[in-house]
């Protein structure tokens, strides 16, 4: 994914409070990336989202899931812990 697309995703996330439909579409797009094996791309989008909103529990949880599937378990564990810290409840479930 290009840097422009990552910035677009981060911008959409930053507008999430005012435009919930756009956020839902972004989430669906990134979930599709994860489900179709485009895990590196999904990771990049979740990381961009967290640069915009570091307390976004679902992004931490989903990033943890993607990293775990990539075999990056230590990084995944850190994001699961952050997801729980920010109120993500069941951090280890697939969103």
Short mmCIF file of C-alpha atoms in Angstrom, two decimals:
data_model
loop_
_atom_site.label_atom_id
_atom_site.label_comp_id
_atom_site.label_asym_id
_atom_site.label_seq_id
_atom_site.Cartn_x
_atom_site.Cartn_y
_atom_site.Cartn_z
CA UNK A 1 0.00 0.00 0.00
CA UNK A 2 1.23 3.45 -0.82
CA UNK A 3 1.96 6.12 1.74
CA UNK A 4 -0.93 8.22 0.39
CA UNK A 5 -3.39 5.43 1.10
CA UNK A 6 -2.03 5.05 4.63
CA UNK A 7 -2.44 8.76 5.23
CA UNK A 8 -5.98 8.57 3.84
CA UNK A 9 -6.80 5.75 6.25
CA UNK A 10 -5.38 7.69 9.18
CA UNK A 11 -7.40 10.74 8.15
CA UNK A 12 -10.58 8.69 7.99
CA UNK A 13 -9.90 7.36 11.46
CA UNK A 14 -9.30 10.85 12.81
CA UNK A 15 -12.71 11.87 11.46
CA UNK A 16 -14.39 8.84 13.00
CA UNK A 17 -16.20 10.75 15.70
CA UNK A 18 -17.99 12.93 13.17
CA UNK A 19 -18.33 10.45 10.30
CA UNK A 20 -19.08 6.94 11.62
CA UNK A 21 -20.00 5.54 8.19
CA UNK A 22 -16.54 6.32 6.80
CA UNK A 23 -14.90 4.64 9.77
CA UNK A 24 -17.08 1.57 9.27
CA UNK A 25 -16.03 1.37 5.61
CA UNK A 26 -12.36 1.72 6.55
CA UNK A 27 -12.70 -1.03 9.16
CA UNK A 28 -14.38 -3.29 6.62
CA UNK A 29 -11.58 -2.66 4.13
CA UNK A 30 -8.84 -3.51 6.64
CA UNK A 31 -10.74 -6.58 7.87
CA UNK A 32 -10.98 -7.71 4.24
CA UNK A 33 -7.21 -7.30 3.91
CA UNK A 34 -6.69 -9.51 6.96
CA UNK A 35 -9.21 -12.12 5.82
CA UNK A 36 -7.68 -12.38 2.34
CA UNK A 37 -4.13 -12.80 3.58
CA UNK A 38 -2.97 -9.24 2.97
CA UNK A 39 -1.67 -9.13 6.51
CA UNK A 40 1.29 -6.80 5.96
CA UNK A 41 -1.06 -4.25 4.39
CA UNK A 42 -3.50 -4.62 7.27
CA UNK A 43 -0.67 -4.16 9.77
CA UNK A 44 0.34 -0.92 8.03
CA UNK A 45 -3.23 0.39 8.26
CA UNK A 46 -3.63 -0.51 11.92
CA UNK A 47 -0.29 1.14 12.70
CA UNK A 48 -1.41 4.29 10.85
CA UNK A 49 -4.64 4.29 12.83
CA UNK A 50 -2.72 4.00 16.08
CA UNK A 51 -0.46 6.92 15.16
CA UNK A 52 -3.65 8.98 14.91
CA UNK A 53 -5.38 7.51 17.94
CA UNK A 54 -3.02 5.53 20.23
CA UNK A 55 -5.85 4.62 22.62
CA UNK A 56 -7.95 2.83 19.96
CA UNK A 57 -8.41 -0.55 21.65
CA UNK A 58 -9.92 -2.36 18.65
CA UNK A 59 -7.03 -1.31 16.42
CA UNK A 60 -4.58 -2.69 19.01
CA UNK A 61 -6.55 -5.94 19.19
CA UNK A 62 -6.83 -6.33 15.43
CA UNK A 63 -3.17 -5.43 14.95
CA UNK A 64 -2.32 -8.07 17.54
CA UNK A 65 -4.32 -10.65 15.60
CA UNK A 66 -2.61 -9.77 12.31
CA UNK A 67 0.85 -9.81 13.89
CA UNK A 68 0.12 -13.15 15.53
CA UNK A 69 -0.87 -14.64 12.16
CA UNK A 70 2.44 -13.37 10.77
CA UNK A 71 4.30 -15.16 13.56
CA UNK A 72 5.29 -11.90 15.26
CA UNK A 73 4.02 -13.08 18.65
CA UNK A 74 6.02 -10.73 20.89
CA UNK A 75 4.68 -7.69 19.05
CA UNK A 76 1.18 -9.20 19.04
CA UNK A 77 1.31 -9.67 22.81
CA UNK A 78 2.23 -6.01 23.29
CA UNK A 79 -0.77 -4.89 21.25
CA UNK A 80 -3.14 -7.29 23.01
CA UNK A 81 -1.96 -5.78 26.32
CA UNK A 82 -2.53 -2.26 24.97
CA UNK A 83 -5.99 -3.28 23.76
CA UNK A 84 -6.88 -4.48 27.24
CA UNK A 85 -5.39 -1.35 28.80
CA UNK A 86 -7.64 0.86 26.69
CA UNK A 87 -10.79 -1.17 27.34
CA UNK A 88 -10.71 -3.73 24.55
CA UNK A 89 -12.17 -6.52 26.67
CA UNK A 90 -11.50 -9.80 24.88
CA UNK A 91 -8.24 -8.79 23.22
CA UNK A 92 -7.36 -12.16 21.77
CA UNK A 93 -10.52 -12.67 19.76
CA UNK A 94 -10.69 -12.08 16.02
CA UNK A 95 -12.51 -8.83 15.20
#
